[in-house]
Amino acid sequence: MLEINLSGLKLKSPLILASGILGVSFSSMKRVIDAGAGAITTKSIGPNSRKGYKNPSIIEIYSGTFINAVGLGNPGIDNFLSEINEIKKYKFPLIVSVFGATNKEYLDVALKAEEAGANAIEINISCPHAEVASIGIDKDLTFEIVKFLKKKLNIPLFVKLNPNVTNLNEIALAAEKGGADAVVAINTLTAMAIDVNTKRPILSHGSGGLSGKAIHPIAIKKVYDLYKILKIPIIGCGGIDSWQDVVEFFLVGASAVQIGTALYLGVDLITEINEGMVKYLKSNDYKSINDIKGLTHQFKTQEVPDFD
Ligand SMILES: Cc1cc2nc3c(=O)[nH]c(=O)nc-3n(C[C@H](O)[C@H](O)[C@H](O)COP(=O)(O)O)c2cc1C
């Protein structure tokens, strides 16, 4: 019922672990698998190990809503290969998120991940608090990197979109034109919080990325708009903490979803969401989660208000 085929990857649930949450060590990834996720996305991995920003690097600004600036801290691809090897023993769909300073660096990291057994590559061109953001805000740079990587990669390529742009549609279309197999919408929204007593920004980096509950309606609107113009699948991401949130993403056109922030509540949430979706599908007489994809688009929304 929950099985999907995402660009050739067979997933037993459409619920995928989002990048940056529990995706660094083999043991945390294994817990997410055991809870019932359909695939894992790793933390974004670069060519070299990198420390990331000092604490405080993440704060809960409202209940279930966070601002983080972890600064792409990661062990570097060569040190990460052993974690990939371990997790691949479980024959589980693994998406490796990669970043680099140049297109060539992205390629080197992606090729090493592919060779180690990754089933797909996700490119992070969208982190709002690191230098890679510059690609994801430019349609030509997006097109070029996707085309460049697609020439060399043999596994599907997903592009994680940066929502901090005026026109997300044109960036997504550039990714599709370059040959992307799917887009992920969305990464965090650029945000900031100030301590009124010290008058300083709370995060060590100053600003960061907003994630969790507050961004869910924003992500829904982005996926709704993207579904109207894209042919490739959209992976919805942002503020999922219930099965209703996943259903909502599917109704506006997502083919799969990613969950991140809400897992601070524990990985059992994944099991609960899967169970909730199955109940919803059964009680509405659907055979598959795919049957509800895009259904919201059959409703015409009011364009201009009526006169009195
Ligand atoms: C602490 C933290 C670290 C993150 N690290 C990454 C990352 O390394 N690469 C990436 O593409 N997205 C990263 N993200 C963004 C998430 O993958 C996701 O796009 C975003 O948080 C929205 O989903 P959510 O509301 O379910 O968390 C990170 C998010 C958080 C909260």
mmCIF file of C-alpha atoms and ligand atoms in Angstrom:
data_model
loop_
_atom_site.group_PDB
_atom_site.id
_atom_site.type_symbol
_atom_site.label_atom_id
_atom_site.label_comp_id
_atom_site.label_asym_id
_atom_site.label_seq_id
_atom_site.Cartn_x
_atom_site.Cartn_y
_atom_site.Cartn_z
ATOM 1 C CA MET A 1 0.000 0.000 0.000
ATOM 2 C CA LEU A 2 2.797 2.398 0.850
ATOM 3 C CA GLU A 3 5.248 1.029 -1.735
ATOM 4 C CA ILE A 4 6.497 3.522 -4.283
ATOM 5 C CA ASN A 5 8.892 3.539 -7.192
ATOM 6 C CA LEU A 6 10.969 6.705 -7.056
ATOM 7 C CA SER A 7 13.062 7.147 -10.213
ATOM 8 C CA GLY A 8 13.640 3.394 -10.262
ATOM 9 C CA LEU A 9 14.245 3.028 -6.513
ATOM 10 C CA LYS A 10 11.793 0.672 -4.876
ATOM 11 C CA LEU A 11 10.773 2.011 -1.467
ATOM 12 C CA LYS A 12 8.521 0.169 0.967
ATOM 13 C CA SER A 13 7.347 3.489 2.429
ATOM 14 C CA PRO A 14 7.365 6.970 0.835
ATOM 15 C CA LEU A 15 8.817 8.354 4.063
ATOM 16 C CA ILE A 16 12.530 9.122 3.624
ATOM 17 C CA LEU A 17 14.957 10.417 6.237
ATOM 18 C CA ALA A 18 15.911 14.030 5.363
ATOM 19 C CA SER A 19 19.557 15.030 5.125
ATOM 20 C CA GLY A 20 21.294 16.256 8.268
ATOM 21 C CA ILE A 21 19.207 14.399 10.818
ATOM 22 C CA LEU A 22 20.494 11.053 12.149
ATOM 23 C CA GLY A 23 22.259 10.418 8.837
ATOM 24 C CA VAL A 24 25.898 10.520 9.893
ATOM 25 C CA SER A 25 26.563 7.248 11.666
ATOM 26 C CA PHE A 26 25.652 3.763 10.592
ATOM 27 C CA SER A 27 23.951 3.034 13.927
ATOM 28 C CA SER A 28 21.583 6.027 13.807
ATOM 29 C CA MET A 29 20.699 5.265 10.176
ATOM 30 C CA LYS A 30 19.943 1.675 11.189
ATOM 31 C CA ARG A 31 17.469 2.886 13.844
ATOM 32 C CA VAL A 32 15.613 4.877 11.190
ATOM 33 C CA ILE A 33 15.497 1.847 8.883
ATOM 34 C CA ASP A 34 14.186 -0.377 11.680
ATOM 35 C CA ALA A 35 11.448 2.156 12.440
ATOM 36 C CA GLY A 36 10.126 1.735 8.884
ATOM 37 C CA ALA A 37 11.575 4.494 6.702
ATOM 38 C CA GLY A 38 11.592 3.817 2.952
ATOM 39 C CA ALA A 39 15.079 5.233 2.401
ATOM 40 C CA ILE A 40 17.807 7.160 4.162
ATOM 41 C CA THR A 41 19.387 10.407 3.055
ATOM 42 C CA THR A 42 22.773 10.950 4.645
ATOM 43 C CA LYS A 43 24.044 14.177 6.119
ATOM 44 C CA SER A 44 25.531 16.309 3.328
ATOM 45 C CA ILE A 45 29.037 15.007 2.731
ATOM 46 C CA GLY A 46 31.824 17.097 1.213
ATOM 47 C CA PRO A 47 35.309 16.322 -0.092
ATOM 48 C CA ASN A 48 37.034 16.927 3.262
ATOM 49 C CA SER A 49 36.127 16.707 6.921
ATOM 50 C CA ARG A 50 34.789 19.942 8.287
ATOM 51 C CA LYS A 51 33.920 21.027 11.813
ATOM 52 C CA GLY A 52 30.859 23.213 11.293
ATOM 53 C CA TYR A 53 29.852 26.182 13.406
ATOM 54 C CA LYS A 54 30.337 26.407 17.164
ATOM 55 C CA ASN A 55 27.446 26.096 19.619
ATOM 56 C CA PRO A 56 24.811 27.366 19.895
ATOM 57 C CA SER A 57 24.162 25.986 16.417
ATOM 58 C CA ILE A 58 20.525 24.978 16.865
ATOM 59 C CA ILE A 59 17.632 26.430 18.884
ATOM 60 C CA GLU A 60 13.950 25.588 19.261
ATOM 61 C CA ILE A 61 12.314 28.910 18.483
ATOM 62 C CA TYR A 62 8.680 27.766 18.836
ATOM 63 C CA SER A 63 7.406 24.349 19.757
ATOM 64 C CA GLY A 64 8.504 21.977 16.970
ATOM 65 C CA THR A 65 10.194 24.768 14.984
ATOM 66 C CA PHE A 66 13.976 25.186 14.966
ATOM 67 C CA ILE A 67 16.664 27.467 13.575
ATOM 68 C CA ASN A 68 19.976 25.747 12.876
ATOM 69 C CA ALA A 69 23.340 26.733 11.499
ATOM 70 C CA VAL A 70 25.401 23.578 11.799
ATOM 71 C CA GLY A 71 27.539 24.739 8.880
ATOM 72 C CA LEU A 72 27.750 21.475 6.939
ATOM 73 C CA GLY A 73 29.999 19.835 9.530
ATOM 74 C CA ASN A 74 30.759 16.360 8.227
ATOM 75 C CA PRO A 75 33.505 13.707 8.259
ATOM 76 C CA GLY A 76 34.451 14.073 4.548
ATOM 77 C CA ILE A 77 33.700 11.418 1.941
ATOM 78 C CA ASP A 78 36.789 9.250 2.513
ATOM 79 C CA ASN A 79 36.031 8.830 6.216
ATOM 80 C CA PHE A 80 32.344 8.339 5.463
ATOM 81 C CA LEU A 81 32.808 5.387 3.094
ATOM 82 C CA SER A 82 32.969 2.915 5.987
ATOM 83 C CA GLU A 83 29.502 4.073 7.199
ATOM 84 C CA ILE A 84 28.140 3.594 3.658
ATOM 85 C CA ASN A 85 29.643 0.111 3.526
ATOM 86 C CA GLU A 86 28.079 -0.820 6.866
ATOM 87 C CA ILE A 87 24.617 0.467 6.023
ATOM 88 C CA LYS A 88 24.676 -1.173 2.582
ATOM 89 C CA LYS A 89 24.890 -4.587 4.275
ATOM 90 C CA TYR A 90 21.177 -4.130 4.987
ATOM 91 C CA LYS A 91 20.357 -3.777 1.265
ATOM 92 C CA PHE A 92 18.453 -0.617 2.001
ATOM 93 C CA PRO A 93 17.894 2.333 -0.385
ATOM 94 C CA LEU A 94 20.572 4.885 0.447
ATOM 95 C CA ILE A 95 20.644 8.426 -0.884
ATOM 96 C CA VAL A 96 23.939 10.182 -0.296
ATOM 97 C CA SER A 97 23.685 13.967 -0.047
ATOM 98 C CA VAL A 98 26.789 15.683 -1.400
ATOM 99 C CA PHE A 99 28.248 19.170 -1.622
ATOM 100 C CA GLY A 100 31.483 20.757 -2.751
ATOM 101 C CA ALA A 101 33.079 24.082 -3.565
ATOM 102 C CA THR A 102 33.146 23.408 -7.323
ATOM 103 C CA ASN A 103 31.228 21.201 -9.759
ATOM 104 C CA LYS A 104 34.290 18.934 -9.934
ATOM 105 C CA GLU A 105 34.285 18.510 -6.139
ATOM 106 C CA TYR A 106 30.598 17.582 -6.213
ATOM 107 C CA LEU A 107 31.411 15.007 -8.887
ATOM 108 C CA ASP A 108 34.355 13.487 -7.008
ATOM 109 C CA VAL A 109 32.279 13.037 -3.853
ATOM 110 C CA ALA A 110 29.286 11.679 -5.791
ATOM 111 C CA LEU A 111 31.388 9.163 -7.724
ATOM 112 C CA LYS A 112 32.993 7.845 -4.531
ATOM 113 C CA ALA A 113 29.535 7.469 -2.981
ATOM 114 C CA GLU A 114 28.211 5.703 -6.067
ATOM 115 C CA GLU A 115 31.133 3.304 -6.073
ATOM 116 C CA ALA A 116 30.562 2.532 -2.377
ATOM 117 C CA GLY A 117 26.969 1.511 -3.122
ATOM 118 C CA ALA A 118 24.780 4.635 -2.897
ATOM 119 C CA ASN A 119 21.470 4.123 -4.720
ATOM 120 C CA ALA A 120 21.002 7.802 -5.515
ATOM 121 C CA ILE A 121 22.792 11.111 -5.098
ATOM 122 C CA GLU A 122 21.120 14.210 -3.709
ATOM 123 C CA ILE A 123 22.932 17.477 -4.308
ATOM 124 C CA ASN A 124 22.750 20.107 -1.636
ATOM 125 C CA ILE A 125 22.895 23.372 -3.553
ATOM 126 C CA SER A 126 20.608 25.002 -1.087
ATOM 127 C CA CYS A 127 21.924 25.301 2.438
ATOM 128 C CA PRO A 128 21.064 28.897 3.461
ATOM 129 C CA HIS A 129 24.048 29.322 5.780
ATOM 130 C CA ALA A 130 26.920 27.926 3.729
ATOM 131 C CA GLU A 131 28.601 28.855 0.491
ATOM 132 C CA VAL A 132 26.829 26.197 -1.621
ATOM 133 C CA ALA A 133 23.697 28.353 -1.486
ATOM 134 C CA SER A 134 25.028 30.323 -4.447
ATOM 135 C CA ILE A 135 24.296 27.541 -6.948
ATOM 136 C CA GLY A 136 20.722 26.990 -5.853
ATOM 137 C CA ILE A 137 19.757 30.624 -6.299
ATOM 138 C CA ASP A 138 20.875 30.735 -9.941
ATOM 139 C CA LYS A 139 19.097 28.853 -12.721
ATOM 140 C CA ASP A 140 22.114 28.721 -15.038
ATOM 141 C CA LEU A 141 24.474 27.376 -12.335
ATOM 142 C CA THR A 142 21.806 24.825 -11.373
ATOM 143 C CA PHE A 143 21.401 23.675 -14.971
ATOM 144 C CA GLU A 144 25.174 23.400 -15.440
ATOM 145 C CA ILE A 145 25.929 21.369 -12.326
ATOM 146 C CA VAL A 146 23.057 18.954 -12.947
ATOM 147 C CA LYS A 147 24.047 18.417 -16.585
ATOM 148 C CA PHE A 148 27.696 17.967 -15.615
ATOM 149 C CA LEU A 149 26.912 15.369 -12.930
ATOM 150 C CA LYS A 150 24.335 13.493 -15.000
ATOM 151 C CA LYS A 151 26.938 12.811 -17.699
ATOM 152 C CA LYS A 152 29.078 10.826 -15.266
ATOM 153 C CA LEU A 153 26.657 9.306 -12.741
ATOM 154 C CA ASN A 154 24.903 5.999 -13.276
ATOM 155 C CA ILE A 155 22.457 6.360 -10.386
ATOM 156 C CA PRO A 156 19.521 8.795 -10.040
ATOM 157 C CA LEU A 157 20.302 12.417 -9.180
ATOM 158 C CA PHE A 158 18.027 14.412 -6.888
ATOM 159 C CA VAL A 159 18.324 18.180 -6.534
ATOM 160 C CA LYS A 160 17.487 19.739 -3.173
ATOM 161 C CA LEU A 161 15.922 23.126 -3.785
ATOM 162 C CA ASN A 162 16.660 26.317 -1.915
ATOM 163 C CA PRO A 163 13.375 28.051 -1.084
ATOM 164 C CA ASN A 164 15.123 31.382 -0.432
ATOM 165 C CA VAL A 165 14.665 32.619 -3.998
ATOM 166 C CA THR A 166 12.152 34.820 -5.768
ATOM 167 C CA ASN A 167 11.245 32.240 -8.397
ATOM 168 C CA LEU A 168 11.649 28.626 -7.316
ATOM 169 C CA ASN A 169 9.883 27.382 -10.444
ATOM 170 C CA GLU A 170 12.642 28.573 -12.770
ATOM 171 C CA ILE A 171 15.353 26.889 -10.671
ATOM 172 C CA ALA A 172 13.375 23.629 -10.592
ATOM 173 C CA LEU A 173 12.827 23.777 -14.350
ATOM 174 C CA ALA A 174 16.580 24.326 -14.830
ATOM 175 C CA ALA A 175 17.268 21.204 -12.747
ATOM 176 C CA GLU A 176 14.770 19.221 -14.818
ATOM 177 C CA LYS A 177 16.252 20.508 -18.083
ATOM 178 C CA GLY A 178 19.724 19.518 -16.862
ATOM 179 C CA GLY A 179 18.479 15.958 -16.406
ATOM 180 C CA ALA A 180 17.621 15.738 -12.691
ATOM 181 C CA ASP A 181 15.639 12.625 -11.800
ATOM 182 C CA ALA A 182 13.709 14.375 -9.011
ATOM 183 C CA VAL A 183 13.716 17.530 -6.930
ATOM 184 C CA VAL A 184 13.467 17.800 -3.164
ATOM 185 C CA ALA A 185 11.355 20.735 -1.968
ATOM 186 C CA ILE A 186 12.341 22.322 0.360
ATOM 187 C CA ASN A 187 15.487 23.010 2.332
ATOM 188 C CA THR A 188 15.352 25.361 5.325
ATOM 189 C CA LEU A 189 14.294 29.003 5.112
ATOM 190 C CA THR A 190 16.834 31.621 6.079
ATOM 191 C CA ALA A 191 16.065 32.952 9.569
ATOM 192 C CA MET A 192 17.505 34.687 12.642
ATOM 193 C CA ALA A 193 16.749 35.126 16.337
ATOM 194 C CA ILE A 194 18.129 37.711 18.784
ATOM 195 C CA ASP A 195 18.629 37.412 22.533
ATOM 196 C CA VAL A 196 16.933 40.554 23.898
ATOM 197 C CA ASN A 197 19.111 40.635 27.016
ATOM 198 C CA THR A 198 22.531 40.347 25.412
ATOM 199 C CA LYS A 199 21.229 41.894 22.164
ATOM 200 C CA ARG A 200 23.302 39.376 20.192
ATOM 201 C CA PRO A 201 22.125 36.873 17.603
ATOM 202 C CA ILE A 202 21.510 33.592 19.442
ATOM 203 C CA LEU A 203 23.279 31.327 16.951
ATOM 204 C CA SER A 204 27.061 31.513 16.774
ATOM 205 C CA HIS A 205 26.811 32.028 13.001
ATOM 206 C CA GLY A 206 24.205 34.766 13.435
ATOM 207 C CA SER A 207 21.594 33.469 11.032
ATOM 208 C CA GLY A 208 20.501 29.947 10.150
ATOM 209 C CA GLY A 209 17.785 27.875 8.526
ATOM 210 C CA LEU A 210 14.219 27.526 9.799
ATOM 211 C CA SER A 211 12.841 23.989 9.869
ATOM 212 C CA GLY A 212 9.990 22.027 11.413
ATOM 213 C CA LYS A 213 6.320 22.802 11.987
ATOM 214 C CA ALA A 214 6.315 26.471 10.902
ATOM 215 C CA ILE A 215 7.650 25.749 7.406
ATOM 216 C CA HIS A 216 5.136 23.016 6.551
ATOM 217 C CA PRO A 217 2.501 25.236 4.863
ATOM 218 C CA ILE A 218 5.273 26.989 2.926
ATOM 219 C CA ALA A 219 6.607 23.659 1.653
ATOM 220 C CA ILE A 220 3.081 22.561 0.700
ATOM 221 C CA LYS A 221 2.600 25.680 -1.426
ATOM 222 C CA LYS A 222 5.982 25.168 -3.126
ATOM 223 C CA VAL A 223 5.160 21.562 -4.022
ATOM 224 C CA TYR A 224 1.669 22.607 -5.195
ATOM 225 C CA ASP A 225 3.215 25.155 -7.584
ATOM 226 C CA LEU A 226 6.033 22.861 -8.751
ATOM 227 C CA TYR A 227 3.608 20.030 -9.581
ATOM 228 C CA LYS A 228 1.936 22.252 -12.164
ATOM 229 C CA ILE A 229 5.148 22.748 -14.156
ATOM 230 C CA LEU A 230 7.467 19.752 -13.593
ATOM 231 C CA LYS A 231 7.424 16.327 -15.220
ATOM 232 C CA ILE A 232 9.960 14.777 -12.827
ATOM 233 C CA PRO A 233 8.919 13.580 -9.337
ATOM 234 C CA ILE A 234 8.870 15.982 -6.401
ATOM 235 C CA ILE A 235 10.008 14.836 -2.968
ATOM 236 C CA GLY A 236 8.143 16.971 -0.429
ATOM 237 C CA CYS A 237 10.041 18.077 2.665
ATOM 238 C CA GLY A 238 9.253 20.485 5.467
ATOM 239 C CA GLY A 239 7.596 20.221 8.842
ATOM 240 C CA ILE A 240 6.226 16.693 8.662
ATOM 241 C CA ASP A 241 5.287 15.387 12.100
ATOM 242 C CA SER A 242 2.109 13.398 11.359
ATOM 243 C CA TRP A 243 0.574 11.149 8.704
ATOM 244 C CA GLN A 244 -1.751 13.999 7.755
ATOM 245 C CA ASP A 245 1.275 16.082 6.762
ATOM 246 C CA VAL A 246 2.467 13.299 4.432
ATOM 247 C CA VAL A 247 -0.996 12.879 2.887
ATOM 248 C CA GLU A 248 -1.134 16.640 2.324
ATOM 249 C CA PHE A 249 2.185 16.536 0.427
ATOM 250 C CA PHE A 250 0.881 13.721 -1.784
ATOM 251 C CA LEU A 251 -2.403 15.530 -2.445
ATOM 252 C CA VAL A 252 -0.540 18.562 -3.798
ATOM 253 C CA GLY A 253 1.640 16.357 -6.001
ATOM 254 C CA ALA A 254 4.597 14.883 -4.114
ATOM 255 C CA SER A 255 5.779 11.398 -5.134
ATOM 256 C CA ALA A 256 7.652 10.832 -1.857
ATOM 257 C CA VAL A 257 8.484 12.842 1.267
ATOM 258 C CA GLN A 258 11.354 13.491 3.642
ATOM 259 C CA ILE A 259 11.135 13.944 7.396
ATOM 260 C CA GLY A 260 13.773 15.709 9.486
ATOM 261 C CA THR A 261 13.222 17.961 12.473
ATOM 262 C CA ALA A 262 10.285 16.079 14.014
ATOM 263 C CA LEU A 263 12.521 13.077 14.634
ATOM 264 C CA TYR A 264 13.866 14.887 17.698
ATOM 265 C CA LEU A 265 10.737 13.324 19.217
ATOM 266 C CA GLY A 266 12.148 9.871 18.446
ATOM 267 C CA VAL A 267 12.162 7.513 15.461
ATOM 268 C CA ASP A 268 8.948 5.778 16.571
ATOM 269 C CA LEU A 269 7.202 8.659 14.835
ATOM 270 C CA ILE A 270 8.120 6.986 11.526
ATOM 271 C CA THR A 271 6.265 3.825 12.530
ATOM 272 C CA GLU A 272 3.241 5.862 13.685
ATOM 273 C CA ILE A 273 3.123 7.836 10.428
ATOM 274 C CA ASN A 274 3.276 4.660 8.310
ATOM 275 C CA GLU A 275 0.427 3.128 10.340
ATOM 276 C CA GLY A 276 -1.647 6.306 10.085
ATOM 277 C CA MET A 277 -1.230 6.435 6.303
ATOM 278 C CA VAL A 278 -2.297 2.808 5.869
ATOM 279 C CA LYS A 279 -5.438 3.437 7.975
ATOM 280 C CA TYR A 280 -6.268 6.552 5.948
ATOM 281 C CA LEU A 281 -5.838 4.764 2.616
ATOM 282 C CA LYS A 282 -7.929 1.786 3.740
ATOM 283 C CA SER A 283 -10.739 3.853 5.178
ATOM 284 C CA ASN A 284 -10.912 5.861 1.930
ATOM 285 C CA ASP A 285 -10.784 2.729 -0.278
ATOM 286 C CA TYR A 286 -7.463 3.522 -1.938
ATOM 287 C CA LYS A 287 -5.155 0.654 -2.878
ATOM 288 C CA SER A 288 -1.970 2.677 -2.954
ATOM 289 C CA ILE A 289 -0.531 5.955 -1.731
ATOM 290 C CA ASN A 290 0.121 6.710 -5.417
ATOM 291 C CA ASP A 291 -3.658 6.939 -5.994
ATOM 292 C CA ILE A 292 -3.925 10.167 -4.030
ATOM 293 C CA LYS A 293 -1.081 11.969 -5.784
ATOM 294 C CA GLY A 294 -2.075 15.417 -7.046
ATOM 295 C CA LEU A 295 -5.774 15.080 -6.195
ATOM 296 C CA THR A 296 -5.970 18.631 -4.837
ATOM 297 C CA HIS A 297 -5.303 19.954 -8.328
ATOM 298 C CA GLN A 298 -8.757 18.888 -9.520
ATOM 299 C CA PHE A 299 -10.238 21.678 -7.420
ATOM 300 C CA LYS A 300 -10.418 25.067 -9.045
ATOM 301 C CA THR A 301 -9.452 27.763 -6.586
ATOM 302 C CA GLN A 302 -11.084 31.176 -6.714
ATOM 303 C CA GLU A 303 -8.997 33.579 -8.774
ATOM 304 C CA VAL A 304 -10.708 36.929 -8.267
ATOM 305 C CA PRO A 305 -13.034 37.755 -5.374
ATOM 306 C CA ASP A 306 -16.733 38.301 -6.253
ATOM 307 C CA PHE A 307 -18.190 41.821 -6.136
ATOM 308 C CA ASP A 308 -20.865 42.491 -3.495
HETATM 309 C C1 LIG B 1 20.019 20.205 12.243
HETATM 310 C C2 LIG B 1 19.727 20.169 10.762
HETATM 311 C C3 LIG B 1 20.749 19.840 9.883
HETATM 312 C C4 LIG B 1 20.495 19.804 8.508
HETATM 313 N N1 LIG B 1 21.504 19.462 7.652
HETATM 314 C C5 LIG B 1 21.250 19.372 6.316
HETATM 315 C C6 LIG B 1 22.255 18.929 5.422
HETATM 316 O O1 LIG B 1 23.371 18.582 5.816
HETATM 317 N N2 LIG B 1 21.952 18.894 4.097
HETATM 318 C C7 LIG B 1 20.708 19.232 3.600
HETATM 319 O O2 LIG B 1 20.495 19.160 2.388
HETATM 320 N N3 LIG B 1 19.719 19.625 4.442
HETATM 321 C C8 LIG B 1 19.961 19.701 5.779
HETATM 322 N N4 LIG B 1 18.958 20.070 6.621
HETATM 323 C C9 LIG B 1 17.617 20.405 6.074
HETATM 324 C C10 LIG B 1 16.661 19.219 6.172
HETATM 325 O O3 LIG B 1 17.122 18.123 5.405
HETATM 326 C C11 LIG B 1 15.256 19.608 5.673
HETATM 327 O O4 LIG B 1 15.319 20.020 4.322
HETATM 328 C C12 LIG B 1 14.640 20.732 6.470
HETATM 329 O O5 LIG B 1 14.988 20.652 7.837
HETATM 330 C C13 LIG B 1 13.112 20.755 6.351
HETATM 331 O O6 LIG B 1 12.534 19.547 6.785
HETATM 332 P P1 LIG B 1 12.002 19.336 8.309
HETATM 333 O O7 LIG B 1 11.110 20.507 8.606
HETATM 334 O O8 LIG B 1 11.263 18.019 8.291
HETATM 335 O O9 LIG B 1 13.207 19.305 9.156
HETATM 336 C C14 LIG B 1 19.192 20.116 8.008
HETATM 337 C C15 LIG B 1 18.157 20.435 8.910
HETATM 338 C C16 LIG B 1 18.406 20.466 10.281
HETATM 339 C C17 LIG B 1 17.274 20.793 11.229
#
